Coordinates of C-alpha atoms in Angstrom, one line a residue:
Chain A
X1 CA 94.6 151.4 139.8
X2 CA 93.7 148.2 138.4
X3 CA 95.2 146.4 135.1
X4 CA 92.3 145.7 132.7
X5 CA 91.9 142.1 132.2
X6 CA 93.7 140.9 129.1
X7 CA 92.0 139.1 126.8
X8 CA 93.7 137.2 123.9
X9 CA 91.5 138.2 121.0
X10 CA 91.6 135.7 118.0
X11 CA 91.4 137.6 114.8
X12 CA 88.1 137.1 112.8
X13 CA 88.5 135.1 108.9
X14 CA 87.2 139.1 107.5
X15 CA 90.5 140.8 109.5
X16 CA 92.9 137.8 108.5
X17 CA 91.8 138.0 105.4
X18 CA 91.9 141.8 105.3
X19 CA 95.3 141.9 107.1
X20 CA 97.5 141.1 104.0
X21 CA 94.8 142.8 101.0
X22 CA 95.2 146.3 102.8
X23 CA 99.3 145.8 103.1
X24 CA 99.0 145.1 99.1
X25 CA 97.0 148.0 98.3
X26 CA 99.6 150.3 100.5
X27 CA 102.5 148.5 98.7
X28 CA 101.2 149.3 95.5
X29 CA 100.5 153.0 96.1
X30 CA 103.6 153.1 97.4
X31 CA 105.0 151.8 94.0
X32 CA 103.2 154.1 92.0
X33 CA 104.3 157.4 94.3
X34 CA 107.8 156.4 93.8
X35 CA 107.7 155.4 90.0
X36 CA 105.6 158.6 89.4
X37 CA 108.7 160.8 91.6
X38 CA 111.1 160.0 88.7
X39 CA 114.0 159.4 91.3
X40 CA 113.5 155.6 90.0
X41 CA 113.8 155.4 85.7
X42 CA 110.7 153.9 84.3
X43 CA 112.9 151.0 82.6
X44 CA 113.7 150.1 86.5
X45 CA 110.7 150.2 88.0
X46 CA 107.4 150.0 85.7
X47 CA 104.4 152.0 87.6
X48 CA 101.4 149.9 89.1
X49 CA 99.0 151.9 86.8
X50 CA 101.5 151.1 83.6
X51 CA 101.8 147.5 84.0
X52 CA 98.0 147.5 84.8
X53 CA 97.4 149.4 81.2
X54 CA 100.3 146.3 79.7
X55 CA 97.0 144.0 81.5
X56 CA 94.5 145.3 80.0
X57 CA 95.5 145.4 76.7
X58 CA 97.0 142.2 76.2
X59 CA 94.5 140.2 78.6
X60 CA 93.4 138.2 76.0
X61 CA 97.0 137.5 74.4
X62 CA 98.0 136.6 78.3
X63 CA 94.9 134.4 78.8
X64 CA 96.4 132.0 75.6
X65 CA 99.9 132.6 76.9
X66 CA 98.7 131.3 80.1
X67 CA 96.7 128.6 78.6
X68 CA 99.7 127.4 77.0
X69 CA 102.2 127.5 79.6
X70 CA 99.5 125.9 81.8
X71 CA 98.7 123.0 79.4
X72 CA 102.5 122.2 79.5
X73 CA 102.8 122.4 83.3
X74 CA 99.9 120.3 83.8
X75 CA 100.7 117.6 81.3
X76 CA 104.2 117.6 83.3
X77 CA 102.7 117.3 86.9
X78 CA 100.2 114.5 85.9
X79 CA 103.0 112.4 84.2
X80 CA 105.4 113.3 87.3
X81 CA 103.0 112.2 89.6
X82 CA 102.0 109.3 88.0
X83 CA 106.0 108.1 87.5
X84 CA 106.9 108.9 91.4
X85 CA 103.8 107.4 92.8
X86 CA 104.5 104.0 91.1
X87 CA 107.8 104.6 91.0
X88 CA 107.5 104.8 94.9
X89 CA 105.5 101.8 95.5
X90 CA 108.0 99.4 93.8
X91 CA 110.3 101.4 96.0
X92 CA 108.5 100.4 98.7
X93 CA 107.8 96.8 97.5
X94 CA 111.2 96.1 97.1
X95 CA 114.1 97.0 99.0
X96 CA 116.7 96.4 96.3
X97 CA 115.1 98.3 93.9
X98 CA 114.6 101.4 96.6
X99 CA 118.3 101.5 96.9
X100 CA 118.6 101.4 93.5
X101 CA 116.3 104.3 93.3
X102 CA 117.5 106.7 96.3
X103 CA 120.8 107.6 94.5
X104 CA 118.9 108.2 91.1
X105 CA 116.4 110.7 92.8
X106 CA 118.8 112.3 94.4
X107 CA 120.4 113.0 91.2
X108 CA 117.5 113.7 89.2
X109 CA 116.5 116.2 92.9
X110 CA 119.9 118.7 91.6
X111 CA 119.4 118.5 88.6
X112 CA 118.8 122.3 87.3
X113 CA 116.5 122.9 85.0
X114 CA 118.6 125.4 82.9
X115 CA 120.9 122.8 82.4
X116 CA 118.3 120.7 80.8
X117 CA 116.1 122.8 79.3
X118 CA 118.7 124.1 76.2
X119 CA 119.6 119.3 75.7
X120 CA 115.7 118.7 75.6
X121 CA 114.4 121.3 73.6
X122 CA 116.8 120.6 70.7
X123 CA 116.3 116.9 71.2
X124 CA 112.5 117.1 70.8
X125 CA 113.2 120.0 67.8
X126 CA 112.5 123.4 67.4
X127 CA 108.3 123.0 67.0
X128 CA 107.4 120.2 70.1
X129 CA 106.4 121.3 73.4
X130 CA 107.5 117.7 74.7
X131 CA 110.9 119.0 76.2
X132 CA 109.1 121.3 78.1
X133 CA 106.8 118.8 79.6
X134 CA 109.5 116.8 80.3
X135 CA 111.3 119.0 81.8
X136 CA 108.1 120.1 84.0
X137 CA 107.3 116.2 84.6
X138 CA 111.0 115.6 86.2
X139 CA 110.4 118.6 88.5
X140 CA 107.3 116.9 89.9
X141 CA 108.9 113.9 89.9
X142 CA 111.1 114.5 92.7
X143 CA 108.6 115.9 95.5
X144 CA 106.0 113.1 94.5
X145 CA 108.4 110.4 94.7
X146 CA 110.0 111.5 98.6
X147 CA 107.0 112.0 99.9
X148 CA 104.7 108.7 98.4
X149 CA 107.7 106.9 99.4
X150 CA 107.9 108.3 103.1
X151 CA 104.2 108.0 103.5
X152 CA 104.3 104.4 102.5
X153 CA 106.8 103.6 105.5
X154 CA 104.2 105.2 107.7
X155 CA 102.0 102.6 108.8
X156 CA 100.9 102.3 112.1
X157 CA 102.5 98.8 113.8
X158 CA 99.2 98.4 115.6
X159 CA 97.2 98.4 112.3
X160 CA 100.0 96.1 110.9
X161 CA 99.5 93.6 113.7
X162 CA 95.6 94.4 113.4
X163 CA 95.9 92.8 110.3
X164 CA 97.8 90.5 110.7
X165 CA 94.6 89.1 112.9
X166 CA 92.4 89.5 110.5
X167 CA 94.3 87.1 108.3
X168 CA 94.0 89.9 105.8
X169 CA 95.3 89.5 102.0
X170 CA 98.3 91.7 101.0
X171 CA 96.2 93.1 98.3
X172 CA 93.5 94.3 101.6
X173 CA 96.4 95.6 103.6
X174 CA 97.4 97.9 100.7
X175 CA 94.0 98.9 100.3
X176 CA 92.5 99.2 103.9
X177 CA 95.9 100.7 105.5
X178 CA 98.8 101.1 103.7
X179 CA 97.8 103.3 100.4
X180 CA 95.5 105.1 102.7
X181 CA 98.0 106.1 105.6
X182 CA 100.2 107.2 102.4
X183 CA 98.0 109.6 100.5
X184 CA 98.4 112.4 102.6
X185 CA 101.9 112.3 102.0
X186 CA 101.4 111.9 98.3
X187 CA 99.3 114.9 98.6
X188 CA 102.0 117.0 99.8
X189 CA 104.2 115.7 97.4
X190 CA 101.5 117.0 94.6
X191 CA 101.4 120.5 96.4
X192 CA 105.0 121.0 96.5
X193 CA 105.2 119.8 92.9
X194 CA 102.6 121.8 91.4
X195 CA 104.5 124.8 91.9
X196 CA 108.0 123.4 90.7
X197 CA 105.9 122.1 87.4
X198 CA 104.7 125.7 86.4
X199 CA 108.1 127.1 87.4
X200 CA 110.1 125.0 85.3
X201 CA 107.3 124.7 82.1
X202 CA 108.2 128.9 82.2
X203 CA 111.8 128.4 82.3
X204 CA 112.1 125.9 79.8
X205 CA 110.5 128.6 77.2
X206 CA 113.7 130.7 78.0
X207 CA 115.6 128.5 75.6
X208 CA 113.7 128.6 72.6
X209 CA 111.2 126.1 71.0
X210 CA 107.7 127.3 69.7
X211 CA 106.3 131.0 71.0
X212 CA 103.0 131.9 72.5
X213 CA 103.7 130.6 76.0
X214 CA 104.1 133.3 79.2
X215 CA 108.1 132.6 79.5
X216 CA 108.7 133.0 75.6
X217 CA 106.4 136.3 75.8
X218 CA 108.1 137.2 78.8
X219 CA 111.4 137.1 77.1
X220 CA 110.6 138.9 73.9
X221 CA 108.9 141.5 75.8
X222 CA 112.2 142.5 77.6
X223 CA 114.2 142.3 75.0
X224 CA 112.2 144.9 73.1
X225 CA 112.6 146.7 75.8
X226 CA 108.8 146.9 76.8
X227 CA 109.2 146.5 79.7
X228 CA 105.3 147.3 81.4
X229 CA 104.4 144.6 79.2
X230 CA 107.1 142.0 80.3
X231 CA 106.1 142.7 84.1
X232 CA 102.2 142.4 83.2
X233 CA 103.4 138.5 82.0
X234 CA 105.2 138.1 85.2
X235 CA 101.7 138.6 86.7
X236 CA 100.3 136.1 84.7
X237 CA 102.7 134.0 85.6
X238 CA 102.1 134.7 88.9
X239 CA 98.8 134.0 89.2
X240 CA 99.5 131.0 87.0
X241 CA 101.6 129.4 89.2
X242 CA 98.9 130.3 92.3
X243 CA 95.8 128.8 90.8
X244 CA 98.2 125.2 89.9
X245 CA 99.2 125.5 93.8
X246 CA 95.9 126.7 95.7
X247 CA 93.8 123.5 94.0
X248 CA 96.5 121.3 94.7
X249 CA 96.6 122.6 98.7
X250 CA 92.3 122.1 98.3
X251 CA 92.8 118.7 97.4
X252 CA 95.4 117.8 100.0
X253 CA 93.2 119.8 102.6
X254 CA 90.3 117.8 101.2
X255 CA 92.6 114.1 101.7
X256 CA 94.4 115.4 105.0
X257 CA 91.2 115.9 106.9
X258 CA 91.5 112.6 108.5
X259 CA 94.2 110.8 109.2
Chain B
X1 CA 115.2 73.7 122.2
X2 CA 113.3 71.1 123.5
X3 CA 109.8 71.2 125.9
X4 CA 111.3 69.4 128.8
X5 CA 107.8 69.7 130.7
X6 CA 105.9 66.2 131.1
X7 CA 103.0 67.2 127.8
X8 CA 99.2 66.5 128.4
X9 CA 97.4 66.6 125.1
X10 CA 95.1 69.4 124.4
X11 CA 91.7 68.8 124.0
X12 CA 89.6 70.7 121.6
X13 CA 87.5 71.8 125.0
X14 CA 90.2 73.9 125.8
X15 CA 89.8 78.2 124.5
X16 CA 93.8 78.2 124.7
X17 CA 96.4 75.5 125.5
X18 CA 100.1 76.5 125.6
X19 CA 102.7 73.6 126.4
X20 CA 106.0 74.3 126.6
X21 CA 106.4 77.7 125.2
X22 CA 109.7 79.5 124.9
X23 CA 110.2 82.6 123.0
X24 CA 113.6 84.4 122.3
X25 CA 114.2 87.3 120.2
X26 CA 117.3 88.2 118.5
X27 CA 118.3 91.4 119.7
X28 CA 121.8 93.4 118.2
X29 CA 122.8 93.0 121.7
X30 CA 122.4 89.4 121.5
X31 CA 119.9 86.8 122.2
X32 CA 117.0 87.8 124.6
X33 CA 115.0 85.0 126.2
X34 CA 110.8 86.4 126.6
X35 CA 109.4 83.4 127.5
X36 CA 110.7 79.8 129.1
X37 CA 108.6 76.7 129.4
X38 CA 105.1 78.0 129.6
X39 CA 102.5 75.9 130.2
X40 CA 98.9 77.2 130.3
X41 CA 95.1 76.1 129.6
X42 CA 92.1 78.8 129.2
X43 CA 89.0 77.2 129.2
X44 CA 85.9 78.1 127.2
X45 CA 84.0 81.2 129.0
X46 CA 86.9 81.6 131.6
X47 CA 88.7 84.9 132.2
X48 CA 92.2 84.8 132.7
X49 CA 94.7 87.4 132.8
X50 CA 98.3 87.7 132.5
X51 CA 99.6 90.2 135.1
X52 CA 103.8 90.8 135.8
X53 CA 106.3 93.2 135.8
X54 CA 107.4 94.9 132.4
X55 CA 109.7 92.6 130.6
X56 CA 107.7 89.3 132.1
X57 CA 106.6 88.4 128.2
X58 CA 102.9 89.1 129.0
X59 CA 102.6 90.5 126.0
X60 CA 104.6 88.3 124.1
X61 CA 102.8 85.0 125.4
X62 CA 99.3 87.0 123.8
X63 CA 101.2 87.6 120.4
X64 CA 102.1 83.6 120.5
X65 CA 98.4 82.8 121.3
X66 CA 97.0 85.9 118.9
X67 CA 99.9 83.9 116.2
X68 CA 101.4 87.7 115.5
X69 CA 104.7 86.2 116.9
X70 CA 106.1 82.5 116.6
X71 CA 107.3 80.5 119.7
X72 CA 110.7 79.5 119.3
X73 CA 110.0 76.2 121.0
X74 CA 106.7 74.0 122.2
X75 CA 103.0 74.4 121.2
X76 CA 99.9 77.0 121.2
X77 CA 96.7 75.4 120.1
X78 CA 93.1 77.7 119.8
X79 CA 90.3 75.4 120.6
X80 CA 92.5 72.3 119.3
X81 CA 94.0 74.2 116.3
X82 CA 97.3 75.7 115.9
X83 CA 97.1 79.0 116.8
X84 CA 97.8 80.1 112.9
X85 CA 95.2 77.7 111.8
X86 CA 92.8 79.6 114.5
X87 CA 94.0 82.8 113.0
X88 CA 93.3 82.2 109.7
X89 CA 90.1 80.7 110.7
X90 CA 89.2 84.0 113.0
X91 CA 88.9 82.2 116.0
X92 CA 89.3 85.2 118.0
X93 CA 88.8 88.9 118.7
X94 CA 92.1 91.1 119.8
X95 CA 92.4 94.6 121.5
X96 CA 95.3 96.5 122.0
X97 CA 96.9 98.8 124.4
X98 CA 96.4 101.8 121.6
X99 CA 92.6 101.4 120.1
X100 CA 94.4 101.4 116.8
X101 CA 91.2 102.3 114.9
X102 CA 91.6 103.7 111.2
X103 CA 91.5 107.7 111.8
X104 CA 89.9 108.0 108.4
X105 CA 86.9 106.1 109.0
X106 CA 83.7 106.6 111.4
X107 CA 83.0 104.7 114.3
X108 CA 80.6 102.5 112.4
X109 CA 83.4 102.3 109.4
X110 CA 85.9 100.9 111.7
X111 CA 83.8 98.3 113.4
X112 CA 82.8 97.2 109.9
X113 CA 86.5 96.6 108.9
X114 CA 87.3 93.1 110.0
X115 CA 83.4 92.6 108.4
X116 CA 84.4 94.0 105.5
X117 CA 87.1 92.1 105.5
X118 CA 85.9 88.9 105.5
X119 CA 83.1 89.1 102.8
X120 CA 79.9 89.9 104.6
X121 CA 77.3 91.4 102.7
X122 CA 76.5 94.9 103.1
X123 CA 72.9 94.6 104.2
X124 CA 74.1 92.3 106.9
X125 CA 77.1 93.7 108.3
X126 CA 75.3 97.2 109.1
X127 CA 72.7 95.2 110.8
X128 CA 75.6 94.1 113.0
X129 CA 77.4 96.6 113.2
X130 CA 74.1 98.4 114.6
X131 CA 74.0 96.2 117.4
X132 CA 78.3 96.2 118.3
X133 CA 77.7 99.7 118.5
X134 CA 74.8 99.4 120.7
X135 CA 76.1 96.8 122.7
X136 CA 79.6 98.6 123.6
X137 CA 76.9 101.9 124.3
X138 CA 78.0 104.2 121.0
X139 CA 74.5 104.9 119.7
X140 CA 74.5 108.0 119.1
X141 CA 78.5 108.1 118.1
X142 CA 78.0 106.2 114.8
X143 CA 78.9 108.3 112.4
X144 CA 82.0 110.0 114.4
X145 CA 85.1 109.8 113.7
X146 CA 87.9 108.7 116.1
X147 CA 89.6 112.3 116.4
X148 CA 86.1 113.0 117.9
X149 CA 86.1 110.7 120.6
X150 CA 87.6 110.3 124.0
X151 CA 90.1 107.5 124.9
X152 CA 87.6 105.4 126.5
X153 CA 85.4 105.9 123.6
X154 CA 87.5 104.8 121.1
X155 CA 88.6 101.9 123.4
X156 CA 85.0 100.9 123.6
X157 CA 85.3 101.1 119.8
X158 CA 87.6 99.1 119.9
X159 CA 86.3 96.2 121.9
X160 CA 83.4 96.2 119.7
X161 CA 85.4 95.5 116.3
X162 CA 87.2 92.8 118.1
X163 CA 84.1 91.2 118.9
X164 CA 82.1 91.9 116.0
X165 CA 82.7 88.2 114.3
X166 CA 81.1 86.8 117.8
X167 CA 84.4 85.1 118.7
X168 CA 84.6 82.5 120.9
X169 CA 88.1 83.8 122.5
X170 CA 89.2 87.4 122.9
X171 CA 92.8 88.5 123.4
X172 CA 92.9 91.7 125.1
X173 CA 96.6 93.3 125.6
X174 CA 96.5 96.7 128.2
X175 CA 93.3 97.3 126.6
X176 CA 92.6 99.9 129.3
X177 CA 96.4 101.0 130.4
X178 CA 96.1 104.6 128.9
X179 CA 93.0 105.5 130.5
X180 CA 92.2 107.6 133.7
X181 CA 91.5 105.8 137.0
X182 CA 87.4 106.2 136.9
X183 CA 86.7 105.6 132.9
X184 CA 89.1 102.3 133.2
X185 CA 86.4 101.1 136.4
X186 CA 83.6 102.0 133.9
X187 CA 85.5 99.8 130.9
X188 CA 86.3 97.1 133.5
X189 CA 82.4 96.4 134.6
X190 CA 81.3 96.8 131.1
X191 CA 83.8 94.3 129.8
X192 CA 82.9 91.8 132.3
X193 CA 78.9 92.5 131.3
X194 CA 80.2 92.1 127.6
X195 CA 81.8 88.9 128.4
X196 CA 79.1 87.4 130.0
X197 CA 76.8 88.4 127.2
X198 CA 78.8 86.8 124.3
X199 CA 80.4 83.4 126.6
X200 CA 83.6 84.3 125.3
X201 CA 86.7 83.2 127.1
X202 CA 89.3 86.2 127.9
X203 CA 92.8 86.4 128.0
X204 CA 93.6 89.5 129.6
X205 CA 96.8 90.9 129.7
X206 CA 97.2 93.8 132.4
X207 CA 100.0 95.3 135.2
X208 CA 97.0 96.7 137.8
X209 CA 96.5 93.9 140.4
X210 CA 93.0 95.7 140.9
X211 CA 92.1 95.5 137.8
X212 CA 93.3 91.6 137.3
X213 CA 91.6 90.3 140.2
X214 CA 88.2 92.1 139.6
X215 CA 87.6 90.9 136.1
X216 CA 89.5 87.5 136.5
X217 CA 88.6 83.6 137.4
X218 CA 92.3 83.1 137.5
X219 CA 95.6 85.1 137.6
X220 CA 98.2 84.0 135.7
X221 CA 101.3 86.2 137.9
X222 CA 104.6 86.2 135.5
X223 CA 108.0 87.1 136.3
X224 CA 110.6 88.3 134.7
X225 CA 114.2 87.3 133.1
X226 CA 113.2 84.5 131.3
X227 CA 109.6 85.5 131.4
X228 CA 107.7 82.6 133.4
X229 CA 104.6 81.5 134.9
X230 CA 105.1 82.3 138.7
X231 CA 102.2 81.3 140.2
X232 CA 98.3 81.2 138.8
X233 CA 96.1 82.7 141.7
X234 CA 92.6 81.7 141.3
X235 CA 90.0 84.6 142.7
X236 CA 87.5 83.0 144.9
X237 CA 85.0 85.9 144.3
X238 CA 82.3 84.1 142.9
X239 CA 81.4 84.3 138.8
X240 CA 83.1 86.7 137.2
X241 CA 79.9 87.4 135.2
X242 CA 78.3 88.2 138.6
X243 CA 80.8 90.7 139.7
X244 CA 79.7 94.8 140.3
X245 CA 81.3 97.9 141.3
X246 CA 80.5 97.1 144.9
X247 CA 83.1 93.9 144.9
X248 CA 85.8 96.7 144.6
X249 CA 85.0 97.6 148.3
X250 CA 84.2 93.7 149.4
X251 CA 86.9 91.8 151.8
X252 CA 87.1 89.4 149.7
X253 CA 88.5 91.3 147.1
X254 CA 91.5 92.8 149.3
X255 CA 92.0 89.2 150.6
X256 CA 92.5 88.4 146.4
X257 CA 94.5 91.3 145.8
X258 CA 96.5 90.7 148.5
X259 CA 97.1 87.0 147.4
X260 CA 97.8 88.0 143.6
X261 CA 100.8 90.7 145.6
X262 CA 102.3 88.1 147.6
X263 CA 102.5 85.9 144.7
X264 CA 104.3 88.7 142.3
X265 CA 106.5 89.9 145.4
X266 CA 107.0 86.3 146.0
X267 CA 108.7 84.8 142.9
X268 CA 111.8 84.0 143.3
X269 CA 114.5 87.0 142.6
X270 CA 116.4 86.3 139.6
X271 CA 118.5 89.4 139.6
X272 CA 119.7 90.6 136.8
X273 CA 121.7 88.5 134.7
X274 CA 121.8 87.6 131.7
X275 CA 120.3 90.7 128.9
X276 CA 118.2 93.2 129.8
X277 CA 115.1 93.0 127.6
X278 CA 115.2 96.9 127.2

């Protein structure tokens, strides 16, 4: 008898896709067969279908909550970014001053955010949002820094010598080779950091300051013991933090292409 | 250190006039001596290479002319210039070993840089960059990008930003090493066709004897430990402009190759003293 032939199959974008959608959908059944068993109390475990319901009737209160949250995260990320990026190309300019900078990073890089969230929001008072953008704006910092900085040591010694020949201007070579070879890194500093920026905006509602945003609601919502609704915020949150990473992975795709 | 060689003054006739030369590079392990008392003229139009065992400061004797390095002692002049006057004044065109062309921009893109560059107006430089690309056979490869291309492609690309300011002298280090056997024949008869077409003199900086003494009016055979000129060979195998594919099967040719071994096998032995270079 003779072995059929093997032939390695590469899966189609529908069945990768697919792959990890019908695993959700059999999770969540799952979910709701055991929640709906009652071996698991409801104030454990929240059903699929009850958390849903949470969805639907606060979507528009989530939507704000989200809005919010998302305002602060993003305010962060941009002044983050912009702070490591030029932050990385005096680095870079200067060796002095990037070994003055290494040790502060690195500080600033453990850092936890619980530790600073309580110091900034009562510095900034009870009604400003600016502790939590700080706060969100130092945990972009840190990714956006390391990598501008790495990328900027990345130039190619053949484009260096290249030039070199051309009797090109320092201004040019920072133009033509050296901000370009860097801005994939930079890129993946932005990725990494967009997640950390919504992570820490949420946290930072944990310890007070104004309501409205998800991690406040989040909060309340536990404590009053609803807990469908607190889960339906996680989702938000969720999803929050997944929108502020896939467009920054679209925009590094978009940079990385080449190069 | 001091040129101890008897100096002739170069003339501005002269592509490339080296008198004297040392280079040494501090290493951690100590001073390493590249180069020692080079003396060398390339004339306008001629081809010359630079052929020698790794560590024979080929390379390093290009950088000098190509004013990427310093020597450490004598002189390099560029058509009666210092070489960093003929650098700043582009002068001449340089290839490398690696095509080192920008990943992020097309095949037109790259041969626009040094165009770009230097000022040239927009309607003008893609008017010449239409005819590089034609002239180094990329027509239809324009708008590629380098990821796209094979090595010999992107070699061709190049050789076609190195000459797209029509220089007068073009400095070409391994500019073919990384390619297979049959695409680095191609290269080799469509450099000399380029050559002849723009006049421009050649240094040439290589390790195949084969390829040295088909594209070469003289070999220049360096030896290692301090690099030095060993012997300079020249090919008696008519106009290198005039050269074809079927000079790789002529006599003549093994008779050259032969005389460009000899003079390699034939330097005197140093041994190794003194720091290795790697």
């Amino acid at each position: 008898m003779s072995r059929a032939p093997v032939v390695e199959r590469v899966p189609s974008t529908a069945e990768r896709l697919l792959a990890p959608v019908i695993l959700g959908v059999v999770v969540i059944v799952l979910w709701q067969l055991l929640a709906g068993s009652g071996l698991i109390e409801a104030y454990l475990l929240p059903s699929p279908a009850a958390i849903g319901a949470e969805i639907a009737a606060f979507l528009p209160s989530m939507a704000s909550a989200a809005g919010l949250t998302g305002l602060n995260a993003l305010i962060g990320l941009l002044a983050g970014t912009i702070v490591g990026i030029v932050a990385a190309l005096v680095a870079s300019a200067a060796r002095i001053i990037d070994g003055m900078l290494a040790p502060i990073v690195a500080a600033l890089a453990v850092v936890p955010i619980v530790a600073l969230a309580p110091v900034l929001n009562t510095a900034f008072g009870a009604d400003a949002q600016t502790g939590r953008q700080l706060i969100a704006a130092l945990a972009a910092f840190v990714p956006v820094f390391i990598n501008t900085a790495r990328g900027l040591r990345q130039t190619r010694p053949v484009h260096r010598d290249l030039m070199r020949a051309y009797a090109a201007t320092p201004w040019q070579v920072m133009r033509t080779i050296t901000l370009r070879t860097a801005a994939p890194f930079t890129f993946t500093g932005i990725r990494l950091a967009s997640s950390l920026a919504v992570i820490s905006a949420l946290v930072a509602e944990y310890f007070g300051g104004p309501r409205g945003g998800l991690g406040g609601l989040i909060s309340t919502s536990a404590a009053s013991s609803a807990y469908p609704r607190a889960w339906a915020y996680v989702v938000a949150a969720i999803v929050l933090g997944l929108a502020f990473y896939l467009v920054a992975l679209a925009i590094e795709r978009a940079v990385s292409r080449r190069g | 250190m001091i040129p101890t060689s008897t100096s002739t003054p170069p003339s501005a006739a002269t592509a490339v006039s080296a008198r004297g030369v040392d280079k040494t590079f501090s290493t951690k392990q100590g001073e390493v001596v590249a180069l020692s008392g080079i003396d060398l003229d390339v004339a306008p139009g001629e081809f010359v290479s630079l052929i020698g065992p790794s560590g024979c400061g080929k390379s390093t004797l290009l950088r000098l002319i190509a004013d990427l390095d310093s020597p450490s002692a004598g002189t390099v002049e560029v058509f009666g210039t210092s070489a960093h006057q003929a650098r700043i004044d582009q002068r001449y065109g340089i290839a490398f070993q690696q095509a080192g062309l920008l990943p992020w921009r097309t095949v037109a893109g790259n041969i626009a840089l040094p165009l770009e560059l230097h000022g040239m107006a927009p309607a003008e430089r893609t008017a010449r960059v239409d005819e590089l690309v034609a002239l180094v056979g990329l027509g239809d490869f324009a708008q590629k990008f380098p990821d796209q291309l094979s090595g010999g492609m992107q070699q061709r690309v190049a050789i076609a930003r190195a000459l797209a300011e029509k220089p007068a002298l073009l400095l070409m280090d391994e500019p073919f090493g990384a390619l297979d056997e049959m695409t680095r024949e191609y290269m080799q008869t469509e450099l000399l066709r380029i050559a002849a077409e723009t006049g421009a003199a050649v240094v040439f900086v290589t390790h195949s004897i084969p390829e040295a003494v088909y594209l070469s009016d003289r070999v220049v055979v360096m030896s290692p430990r301090p690099g030095r000129i060993a012997d300079i060979v020249p090919m008696r195998l008519g106009r290198a402009a005039d050269r074809a594919d079927d000079l790789r099967e002529d006599g003549a040719f093994f008779e050259m190759i032969t005389a460009v071994r000899e003079a390699l096998h034939g330097a005197p032995v140093t041994g190794p003293r003194g720091v290795e270079t790697r």
